[in-house]
Amino acid sequence: MKQTSTEIKMTHAEAIGLLKQHDQSHVLQFLERLDSAQRDGLLNQVAGLDWVTLARIRAMLKHTPSDGAAVPVSGIEPAPVVSLSADKQAEPRATGEKALGSGQVGVILVAGGQGTRLGYDGPKGTYRLAPLSNVSLFEIHARKILALERRYGAPIPFYIMTSEGNDAATRSFFDENKFFGLSRERVKFFVQGTLPAFWPDGRIVLESPGKLFAAPDGHGGILAALDRRGMLADMQARGVKTLFYFQVDNPMVAIADPVFIGVHLQHASEMSLKVCAKRDPAEGLGVVVVREGRQAVVEYTELTDAQKSARRANGDLVFKFGSVAIHLFSLSFLQREAAAGLPLHQAHKKVGFCDEAGTLVKPAKANAYKFEKFIFDALPDARTAVILEFAREDEFAPVKNAEGDDSPETSRLALMEKFARWMSSCGVLVPRDAAGRLVHRLEIDPVYANSPEELKKRLPPGFSIHADVLLK
Ligand code: UTP
C-alpha cells in the first residue's frame, strides 16, 4: 500500500467503484456510522492501496495450502562462502578504509519493525541495552558512526527507516538526545510503506469500522521507500556509492566494517552478505544457497526438517551459514532493484478484526494473512555477490525475545564478553568466578575505542580491573 497522507483524496463514489471492481466492497460496509474525519481516513486508506500488489496477493492466496504452511523449497545447494583469516585482511581493509575516508560510504538502518516478541512499548531502537551506561540501541549504533567519522575524517550519512507507528517517537528520541553527537544534517529518517492483512478468501481485513488493518511491509519495503522518499537521490547527491545495511536489534554489529567493504569493492559486488555458522539446526536464520544458478537466502520456515538438520561427513550442517541481515549494496544496485520490486511472503497470523456487527474481536489463533517483503530477496538479482563469514561472538547477539535466547540478557552478556576479549588482547587480566563468569560488568563506548587495536592505543598504562568498568 502506498503511504496514506492527508493529501491523498478520493470521493465516496470513486471508492465504491474501485472496491467493487476488486471484490472489496465490504470495506465501506460501516460508512454510514463514521464521522467525517473517520470517513476521510478510510477513503484515504483506500486511495493509497496499490491494486497491482493486491492482485498479486490475491493470486498467492488462491494457491495457499489450507493449513497456511510455507511450501518447502527444493533444488538448493549451499552457497560458496568466503572466509578470510586475519593475515588476509590487510588488503581489503586498506580498500575499505580508502572508501570510508573519501566519503563514499553511507549507512542504512532498518528500524520500522514492531518488535512484537520483545514486547517493549516504543521503537526497539530506544530500548536501553548497554550493560552499564544503560544507553539505547540507537545510541550504541550512532556512537559507532560518530567514531568512524572521526577516525576516517569523512562524513557518513545515516539513513534510518521507520514505520508509520514508530516514526514520530523515533525522530523525537534522536532530537531529545541531540542526535547522539551526529550531525543532524546527515541523519535522514524515512517511513516505509504498509500492506493490509487478508482473509483466506482474499478480502481485506477491517481492523475497525473505519480502518483497514495495515502493517509495515517488511524490511524489503525499504527498496521502494528509499526511492519514494528521495533517499536514493540524496545518496547520489552526496557522492555515496556503497551502503552498509543493518538491523536495529544487534548491538554487536561492526557498522561499515572496512574489511567487509574492501572485499565487496574488490569483487565489484552489487550486494554482499555477512553470514555466521548457525547455533543449531533450529535457529531461525535464513541460510545462503544456490538456486537455479543464483545465490539466494532461503528462510528457515521454507526448509524441511531434513534440510535443516542434514550434515556433512565432518559433522557440519550442510546449510551451515545463516544470514544475519548485515549487507553491503552498491547504490546502482539499489536504484535498479527499487524499480524491479521484490516478491511477497505470506504469514498466517492472529489479526484483530471487526466482525459483521462492527465489534472488535481478538482471535485466539491465526485467522488471516499478513504480507511482507524481505531485503534478502534482492540477492538473486545481483550480478556479483560476495558472502563473507564472520565470527558470531564478535558481531551478532540480537535482541529479539523478552527472555531466553536472543534476549536483552544474552545480548548484554555477549557484548561484555566481547569487551573482555578486547581487554585481554591488551594484556589486561579480566577477573572471572569459579564458573568462568565475568565478575565485573564491562562496557566500552565506541567513541572511546571501536576495536581492540583502538583500545590498545587508548588504555592507560597499568590499567587493571577491580570493579565494573565503563570506558568512555
Ligand atoms: P524482525 O523480523 O526481527 O521483526 O525485524 P521485528 O518487527 O523487529 O520484531 P518482531 O518479529 O515483531 O518480534 C528485523 C529488522 O527489520 C526491521 C526491524 O526493525 C529490525 O531491525 N523491520 C522489520 C523493518 O524495518 N520493517 C519491517 O516491516 C519489519
Coordinates of C-alpha atoms and ligand atoms in Angstrom, one line a residue:
M1 CA 0.0 0.0 0.0
K2 CA 1.3 3.5 -0.7
Q3 CA 1.7 5.9 2.2
T4 CA -1.6 7.3 3.4
S5 CA -1.4 11.0 3.8
T6 CA -3.9 13.8 4.1
E7 CA -3.1 14.9 0.5
I8 CA -4.5 11.7 -1.0
K9 CA -8.2 12.2 -1.6
M10 CA -10.8 10.1 -3.1
T11 CA -14.6 10.6 -3.4
H12 CA -17.0 8.2 -2.0
A13 CA -18.3 7.3 -5.5
E14 CA -14.7 6.6 -6.7
A15 CA -14.0 4.4 -3.8
I16 CA -17.2 2.4 -4.3
G17 CA -16.3 1.8 -7.9
L18 CA -12.8 0.7 -7.3
L19 CA -13.6 -1.5 -4.4
K20 CA -16.4 -3.2 -6.3
Q21 CA -14.1 -3.8 -9.3
H22 CA -11.7 -5.6 -6.9
D23 CA -14.3 -7.5 -4.8
Q24 CA -13.6 -5.4 -1.7
S25 CA -17.0 -3.7 -1.3
H26 CA -17.2 -4.9 2.3
V27 CA -14.6 -2.2 3.2
L28 CA -17.3 0.5 3.2
Q29 CA -19.9 -1.5 5.0
F30 CA -19.9 0.7 8.0
L31 CA -19.5 4.0 6.2
E32 CA -22.9 5.3 7.4
R33 CA -21.8 5.2 11.0
L34 CA -18.5 7.0 10.6
D35 CA -18.0 10.7 11.3
S36 CA -16.5 12.8 8.6
A37 CA -12.9 12.5 9.9
Q38 CA -13.2 8.7 10.1
R39 CA -14.6 8.7 6.5
D40 CA -11.8 10.8 5.2
G41 CA -9.3 8.5 6.9
L42 CA -10.9 5.4 5.4
L43 CA -11.2 6.9 1.9
N44 CA -7.5 7.9 2.1
Q45 CA -6.5 4.4 3.0
V46 CA -8.5 3.1 0.0
A47 CA -6.9 5.7 -2.2
G48 CA -3.5 4.6 -1.1
L49 CA -4.0 0.9 -1.9
D50 CA -1.7 -0.5 -4.6
W51 CA -4.0 -2.6 -6.6
V52 CA -1.3 -4.3 -8.6
T53 CA 0.3 -5.6 -5.4
L54 CA -3.2 -6.5 -4.1
A55 CA -3.9 -8.6 -7.2
R56 CA -0.6 -10.4 -6.7
I57 CA -1.6 -11.1 -3.1
R58 CA -5.0 -12.5 -4.1
A59 CA -3.4 -14.8 -6.6
M60 CA -1.0 -16.1 -3.9
L61 CA -3.9 -16.8 -1.6
K62 CA -5.6 -18.9 -4.2
H63 CA -2.6 -21.3 -4.0
T64 CA -2.1 -21.3 -0.3
P65 CA -2.4 -24.7 1.5
S66 CA -5.4 -24.6 3.8
D67 CA -3.1 -25.0 6.9
G68 CA -1.3 -21.9 5.9
A69 CA 2.1 -23.7 6.0
A70 CA 5.0 -22.5 3.8
V71 CA 5.8 -24.7 0.8
P72 CA 9.3 -26.2 1.3
V73 CA 11.9 -25.3 -1.3
S74 CA 13.8 -27.9 -3.4
G75 CA 16.8 -27.9 -5.7
I76 CA 19.1 -25.9 -3.4
E77 CA 22.8 -26.3 -2.7
P78 CA 24.8 -24.4 -0.1
A79 CA 26.3 -21.2 -1.4
P80 CA 30.0 -20.5 -1.6
V81 CA 31.2 -18.5 1.4
V82 CA 34.4 -16.5 1.7
S83 CA 36.4 -17.0 4.9
L84 CA 39.3 -14.5 5.5
S85 CA 41.9 -15.4 8.0
A86 CA 43.5 -12.4 9.9
D87 CA 46.6 -12.4 7.7
K88 CA 44.4 -11.9 4.6
Q89 CA 42.6 -8.9 5.8
A90 CA 45.1 -6.1 5.4
E91 CA 44.5 -5.5 1.7
P92 CA 40.7 -5.4 1.8
R93 CA 40.9 -3.3 5.0
A94 CA 43.0 -0.7 3.1
T95 CA 40.5 -0.6 0.3
G96 CA 37.6 -0.2 2.7
E97 CA 39.3 2.5 4.7
K98 CA 40.0 4.4 1.5
A99 CA 36.3 4.3 0.6
L100 CA 35.4 5.4 4.1
G101 CA 38.0 8.2 4.0
S102 CA 36.7 9.5 0.7
G103 CA 33.1 9.9 2.0
Q104 CA 31.7 7.3 -0.4
V105 CA 30.1 5.1 2.3
G106 CA 26.6 5.6 3.8
V107 CA 24.8 3.5 6.4
I108 CA 21.2 2.3 6.3
L109 CA 19.4 1.1 9.5
V110 CA 16.0 -0.7 9.3
A111 CA 14.1 0.2 12.4
G112 CA 10.5 0.0 11.2
G113 CA 9.6 -3.3 12.8
Q114 CA 7.0 -3.8 15.5
G115 CA 9.2 -5.7 18.0
T116 CA 6.3 -7.9 19.0
R117 CA 8.4 -10.6 20.5
L118 CA 10.4 -8.3 22.8
G119 CA 7.1 -6.8 24.0
Y120 CA 8.6 -3.4 24.7
D121 CA 6.5 -0.3 24.4
G122 CA 8.2 2.0 22.0
P123 CA 10.6 1.8 19.0
K124 CA 13.0 -1.1 19.6
G125 CA 15.9 1.3 19.0
T126 CA 15.0 3.2 22.1
Y127 CA 15.4 0.1 24.3
R128 CA 18.1 0.7 26.9
L129 CA 20.6 -2.1 26.3
A130 CA 24.1 -1.0 27.3
P131 CA 25.3 -3.0 30.3
L132 CA 26.5 -0.1 32.4
S133 CA 25.7 3.2 30.8
N134 CA 22.2 1.9 30.1
V135 CA 22.2 3.8 26.7
S136 CA 19.8 2.7 24.0
L137 CA 20.4 0.6 20.9
F138 CA 20.1 3.7 18.8
E139 CA 22.8 5.4 20.8
I140 CA 25.1 2.4 20.5
H141 CA 24.7 2.5 16.7
A142 CA 25.0 6.2 16.4
R143 CA 28.2 6.4 18.5
K144 CA 29.8 3.8 16.2
I145 CA 29.1 6.0 13.2
L146 CA 30.5 9.0 15.1
A147 CA 33.6 7.0 15.9
L148 CA 34.0 6.1 12.2
E149 CA 33.5 9.7 11.1
R150 CA 36.2 10.8 13.5
R151 CA 38.6 8.1 12.6
Y152 CA 38.3 8.5 8.8
G153 CA 37.8 12.2 8.8
A154 CA 34.8 12.0 6.4
P155 CA 31.0 12.2 6.7
I156 CA 28.9 9.0 6.9
P157 CA 25.3 9.8 6.1
F158 CA 22.9 7.7 8.2
Y159 CA 19.5 6.6 6.7
I160 CA 17.0 5.3 9.2
M161 CA 13.9 3.5 8.0
T162 CA 10.9 3.9 10.4
S163 CA 7.3 2.9 10.0
E164 CA 4.0 4.8 10.5
G165 CA 3.7 3.5 14.0
N166 CA 7.1 4.5 15.3
D167 CA 8.3 7.3 13.1
A168 CA 7.4 10.2 15.4
A169 CA 8.7 8.5 18.5
T170 CA 12.0 7.7 16.7
R171 CA 12.5 11.2 15.5
S172 CA 11.8 12.8 18.9
F173 CA 14.2 10.3 20.6
F174 CA 17.0 11.4 18.3
D175 CA 16.0 15.0 18.9
E176 CA 15.9 14.7 22.7
N177 CA 19.3 13.1 22.6
K178 CA 20.8 15.7 20.3
F179 CA 21.4 13.1 17.7
F180 CA 24.0 11.5 20.0
G181 CA 26.6 13.9 18.7
L182 CA 26.0 13.2 15.0
S183 CA 25.4 16.0 12.5
R184 CA 21.6 16.3 12.1
E185 CA 22.1 17.2 8.5
R186 CA 23.4 13.7 7.9
V187 CA 20.7 11.7 9.7
K188 CA 17.7 11.1 7.4
F189 CA 14.6 9.3 8.5
F190 CA 12.2 7.9 6.0
V191 CA 8.9 5.9 6.5
Q192 CA 8.3 2.5 5.0
G193 CA 5.0 1.5 3.4
T194 CA 2.3 -0.7 4.7
L195 CA 0.3 -3.7 3.5
P196 CA -3.2 -4.7 4.5
A197 CA -4.0 -8.1 6.1
F198 CA -6.3 -10.5 4.2
W199 CA -8.9 -13.2 5.0
P200 CA -8.1 -16.5 3.3
D201 CA -10.8 -15.7 0.6
G202 CA -8.8 -12.6 -0.4
R203 CA -10.9 -9.9 1.3
I204 CA -9.0 -7.1 3.2
V205 CA -9.4 -7.3 7.0
L206 CA -11.1 -4.3 8.6
E207 CA -9.4 -3.5 11.9
S208 CA -12.3 -1.3 13.0
P209 CA -15.4 0.1 11.2
G210 CA -13.3 3.0 9.8
K211 CA -9.9 1.4 9.3
L212 CA -8.2 -1.3 7.2
F213 CA -5.8 -3.4 9.1
A214 CA -2.4 -2.4 7.8
A215 CA 1.1 -3.4 9.0
P216 CA 4.6 -2.4 7.8
D217 CA 5.5 -4.1 4.5
G218 CA 8.7 -5.8 5.8
H219 CA 12.3 -4.8 5.7
G220 CA 12.2 -5.4 2.0
G221 CA 9.9 -2.5 1.8
I222 CA 13.0 -0.4 2.1
L223 CA 13.7 -0.6 -1.7
A224 CA 10.5 1.2 -2.7
A225 CA 10.7 3.5 0.3
L226 CA 14.3 4.7 -0.4
D227 CA 13.2 5.7 -3.8
R228 CA 9.8 7.2 -3.0
R229 CA 11.2 9.2 0.0
G230 CA 14.0 10.7 -2.1
M231 CA 16.8 8.8 -0.2
L232 CA 18.4 7.3 -3.3
A233 CA 18.6 10.8 -4.8
D234 CA 20.1 12.1 -1.5
M235 CA 22.8 9.3 -1.6
Q236 CA 23.6 10.2 -5.2
A237 CA 23.8 13.9 -4.4
R238 CA 26.2 13.3 -1.5
G239 CA 28.5 11.1 -3.7
V240 CA 27.8 7.9 -1.7
K241 CA 28.4 4.8 -3.7
T242 CA 28.4 2.0 -1.1
L243 CA 25.7 1.4 1.6
F244 CA 26.1 -0.6 4.7
Y245 CA 22.8 -2.1 5.8
F246 CA 21.9 -3.5 9.3
Q247 CA 19.1 -4.1 11.8
V248 CA 18.3 -2.2 14.9
D249 CA 18.3 -5.2 17.2
N250 CA 22.0 -6.2 17.0
P251 CA 24.3 -4.0 19.3
M252 CA 27.4 -6.1 18.3
V253 CA 27.2 -5.1 14.6
A254 CA 30.5 -3.9 13.1
I255 CA 29.0 -0.9 11.3
A256 CA 30.7 -0.2 8.0
D257 CA 33.4 -2.7 8.7
P258 CA 36.3 -1.7 6.4
V259 CA 37.3 -5.3 5.7
F260 CA 33.8 -6.2 4.5
I261 CA 33.7 -3.0 2.4
G262 CA 37.1 -3.9 0.9
V263 CA 36.0 -7.4 0.0
H264 CA 32.8 -6.1 -1.5
L265 CA 34.6 -3.4 -3.6
Q266 CA 37.5 -5.7 -4.7
H267 CA 34.9 -8.2 -6.1
A268 CA 32.9 -5.3 -7.7
S269 CA 30.0 -6.9 -5.8
E270 CA 26.5 -5.4 -6.1
M271 CA 25.2 -7.0 -2.9
S272 CA 27.3 -8.6 -0.2
L273 CA 26.2 -10.5 3.0
K274 CA 27.9 -11.4 6.2
V275 CA 27.0 -14.9 7.5
C276 CA 27.9 -17.0 10.5
A277 CA 27.5 -20.6 11.4
K278 CA 24.1 -21.4 12.8
R279 CA 23.9 -22.1 16.5
D280 CA 21.9 -25.2 15.9
P281 CA 19.6 -26.6 13.1
A282 CA 16.5 -25.0 14.6
E283 CA 17.9 -21.5 14.8
G284 CA 15.6 -19.1 12.9
L285 CA 18.2 -17.7 10.5
G286 CA 17.7 -17.9 6.7
V287 CA 20.5 -19.9 5.0
V288 CA 22.6 -19.0 2.0
V289 CA 22.0 -21.2 -1.0
V290 CA 22.4 -21.5 -4.8
R291 CA 19.1 -22.0 -6.5
E292 CA 18.8 -22.1 -10.3
G293 CA 22.4 -20.9 -10.6
R294 CA 21.8 -17.8 -8.5
Q295 CA 22.8 -17.1 -4.9
A296 CA 19.8 -16.7 -2.6
V297 CA 18.7 -16.7 1.0
V298 CA 16.1 -19.2 2.0
E299 CA 14.1 -18.6 5.1
Y300 CA 14.2 -21.2 7.8
T301 CA 10.5 -21.7 7.6
E302 CA 10.9 -22.8 3.9
L303 CA 13.3 -25.6 4.8
T304 CA 12.2 -29.1 5.7
D305 CA 13.4 -30.6 9.0
A306 CA 15.6 -32.9 6.9
Q307 CA 17.2 -29.9 5.1
K308 CA 17.7 -28.0 8.3
S309 CA 19.5 -30.9 10.1
A310 CA 21.4 -32.6 7.2
R311 CA 25.1 -32.9 8.0
R312 CA 28.3 -33.5 6.1
A313 CA 30.7 -36.3 6.9
N314 CA 32.7 -33.8 9.1
G315 CA 29.6 -33.1 11.2
D316 CA 29.0 -29.6 9.8
L317 CA 25.4 -28.7 8.8
V318 CA 25.0 -28.8 5.0
F319 CA 23.2 -25.5 5.2
K320 CA 25.6 -24.2 7.9
F321 CA 25.7 -20.5 7.3
G322 CA 22.9 -18.2 8.4
S323 CA 22.3 -14.6 7.2
V324 CA 22.1 -12.1 9.9
A325 CA 20.9 -9.2 7.7
I326 CA 24.3 -7.4 7.5
H327 CA 24.7 -6.3 3.9
L328 CA 26.5 -4.0 1.6
F329 CA 24.9 -2.6 -1.5
S330 CA 26.2 -0.6 -4.4
L331 CA 24.0 2.5 -4.9
S332 CA 23.4 1.5 -8.6
F333 CA 22.1 -1.9 -7.5
L334 CA 19.7 -0.3 -5.0
Q335 CA 18.5 2.0 -7.8
R336 CA 17.9 -0.9 -10.1
E337 CA 16.2 -3.1 -7.5
A338 CA 13.9 -0.2 -6.4
A339 CA 12.5 -0.2 -9.8
A340 CA 12.3 -4.0 -10.1
G341 CA 10.3 -4.8 -6.8
L342 CA 10.6 -7.8 -4.6
P343 CA 8.4 -10.9 -4.1
L344 CA 5.9 -11.1 -1.3
H345 CA 6.0 -13.6 1.6
Q346 CA 2.9 -14.5 3.5
A347 CA 2.4 -15.4 7.1
H348 CA -0.7 -16.9 8.8
K349 CA -1.1 -14.7 11.9
K350 CA -3.6 -13.6 14.6
V351 CA -5.1 -10.4 13.3
G352 CA -7.5 -8.3 15.3
F353 CA -10.6 -7.5 13.3
C354 CA -14.1 -6.1 13.5
D355 CA -17.0 -8.5 12.9
E356 CA -20.2 -8.1 10.9
A357 CA -21.7 -6.0 13.8
G358 CA -18.6 -3.8 13.9
T359 CA -17.4 -5.2 17.2
L360 CA -13.7 -5.7 17.7
V361 CA -12.5 -9.3 18.0
K362 CA -9.1 -10.5 19.2
P363 CA -8.7 -14.0 17.7
A364 CA -7.2 -16.8 19.8
K365 CA -5.5 -18.4 16.8
A366 CA -4.2 -17.5 13.4
N367 CA -7.0 -16.2 11.3
A368 CA -5.7 -14.1 8.5
Y369 CA -2.6 -13.5 6.3
K370 CA -0.1 -10.8 6.5
F371 CA 2.4 -10.0 3.7
E372 CA 5.9 -8.8 3.8
K373 CA 8.9 -8.2 1.6
F374 CA 12.4 -9.3 2.6
I375 CA 15.5 -7.5 1.6
F376 CA 17.5 -10.6 1.0
D377 CA 15.2 -11.4 -1.9
A378 CA 17.3 -8.9 -3.9
L379 CA 20.3 -11.3 -3.8
P380 CA 19.5 -13.4 -6.8
D381 CA 19.3 -10.2 -8.9
A382 CA 22.9 -9.2 -8.0
R383 CA 25.2 -9.8 -11.0
T384 CA 28.1 -10.2 -8.5
A385 CA 27.5 -11.1 -4.8
V386 CA 30.0 -11.9 -2.1
I387 CA 29.1 -13.9 1.0
L388 CA 31.6 -13.4 3.8
E389 CA 31.9 -15.4 7.0
F390 CA 32.3 -13.6 10.3
A391 CA 32.8 -14.8 13.9
R392 CA 29.4 -14.7 15.6
E393 CA 30.8 -13.9 19.0
D394 CA 32.3 -10.7 17.7
E395 CA 29.4 -9.3 15.7
F396 CA 26.0 -10.9 16.4
A397 CA 23.8 -11.0 19.5
P398 CA 20.4 -9.7 18.6
V399 CA 17.6 -8.6 20.9
K400 CA 14.5 -10.5 19.7
N401 CA 12.8 -12.0 22.7
A402 CA 12.0 -10.8 26.2
E403 CA 13.7 -13.8 27.7
G404 CA 15.8 -16.8 26.8
D405 CA 17.8 -17.0 23.6
D406 CA 18.4 -13.7 21.8
S407 CA 17.1 -11.6 24.7
P408 CA 18.5 -8.4 26.3
E409 CA 20.2 -10.6 28.9
T410 CA 22.1 -12.8 26.3
S411 CA 22.9 -9.7 24.2
R412 CA 24.4 -7.8 27.1
L413 CA 26.4 -10.8 28.1
A414 CA 27.8 -11.2 24.6
L415 CA 28.7 -7.5 24.5
M416 CA 30.6 -7.8 27.8
E417 CA 32.4 -10.9 26.7
K418 CA 33.5 -9.1 23.6
F419 CA 34.8 -6.2 25.6
A420 CA 36.5 -8.8 27.9
R421 CA 38.3 -10.3 24.9
W422 CA 39.4 -6.9 23.7
M423 CA 40.8 -6.1 27.2
S424 CA 42.5 -9.5 27.4
S425 CA 44.1 -8.8 24.0
C426 CA 45.6 -5.7 25.5
G427 CA 47.2 -7.7 28.3
V428 CA 44.5 -6.9 30.9
L429 CA 43.6 -9.6 33.4
V430 CA 39.8 -10.0 33.3
P431 CA 38.5 -11.4 36.7
R432 CA 36.2 -14.4 36.4
D433 CA 34.5 -16.6 39.1
A434 CA 34.9 -20.3 39.5
A435 CA 32.2 -21.0 36.9
G436 CA 34.1 -18.8 34.3
R437 CA 31.6 -15.9 34.6
L438 CA 32.7 -12.3 34.4
V439 CA 33.0 -10.9 37.9
H440 CA 32.5 -7.2 36.8
R441 CA 30.4 -5.6 34.2
L442 CA 32.3 -4.1 31.3
E443 CA 31.4 -1.6 28.6
I444 CA 33.4 0.4 26.1
D445 CA 31.9 3.4 24.3
P446 CA 32.6 3.1 20.6
V447 CA 33.9 6.6 20.5
Y448 CA 36.5 5.7 23.2
A449 CA 37.5 2.5 21.2
N450 CA 35.8 0.8 18.4
S451 CA 38.2 -2.2 18.0
P452 CA 40.9 -4.0 20.1
E453 CA 43.6 -2.0 18.2
E454 CA 42.0 1.3 19.2
L455 CA 41.6 0.1 22.7
K456 CA 45.3 -0.8 22.9
K457 CA 46.2 2.8 22.0
R458 CA 43.7 4.4 24.5
L459 CA 44.1 2.2 27.6
P460 CA 46.2 4.0 30.3
P461 CA 49.4 2.2 31.2
G462 CA 48.9 -0.3 34.1
F463 CA 45.1 -0.4 33.6
S464 CA 43.5 -3.2 35.7
I465 CA 40.0 -4.2 36.6
H466 CA 38.8 -4.1 40.2
A467 CA 35.2 -3.1 39.7
D468 CA 32.6 -2.5 36.9
V469 CA 34.4 -0.7 34.0
L470 CA 32.8 1.8 31.7
L471 CA 35.4 3.3 29.3
K472 CA 34.1 6.5 27.7
Ligands
UTP1 P1 12.3 -8.7 12.8 O1 12.0 -9.6 11.7 O2 13.1 -9.2 13.9 O3 10.9 -8.0 13.3 O4 13.0 -7.4 12.2 P2 10.6 -7.0 14.4 O5 9.4 -6.3 14.0 O6 11.8 -6.2 14.9 O7 10.3 -7.9 15.7 P3 9.0 -9.0 15.8 O8 9.2 -10.0 14.8 O9 7.8 -8.2 15.7 O10 9.3 -9.5 17.2 C1 14.3 -7.4 11.8 C2 14.7 -5.9 11.5 O11 14.0 -5.4 10.4 C3 13.3 -4.3 10.8 C4 13.2 -4.3 12.3 O12 13.0 -3.0 12.8 C5 14.5 -4.9 12.6 O13 15.6 -4.0 12.6 N1 12.0 -4.2 10.1 C6 11.2 -5.3 10.2 C7 11.6 -3.1 9.5 O14 12.3 -2.1 9.4 N2 10.3 -3.1 8.9 C8 9.5 -4.2 8.9 O15 8.4 -4.1 8.3 C9 9.9 -5.3 9.6

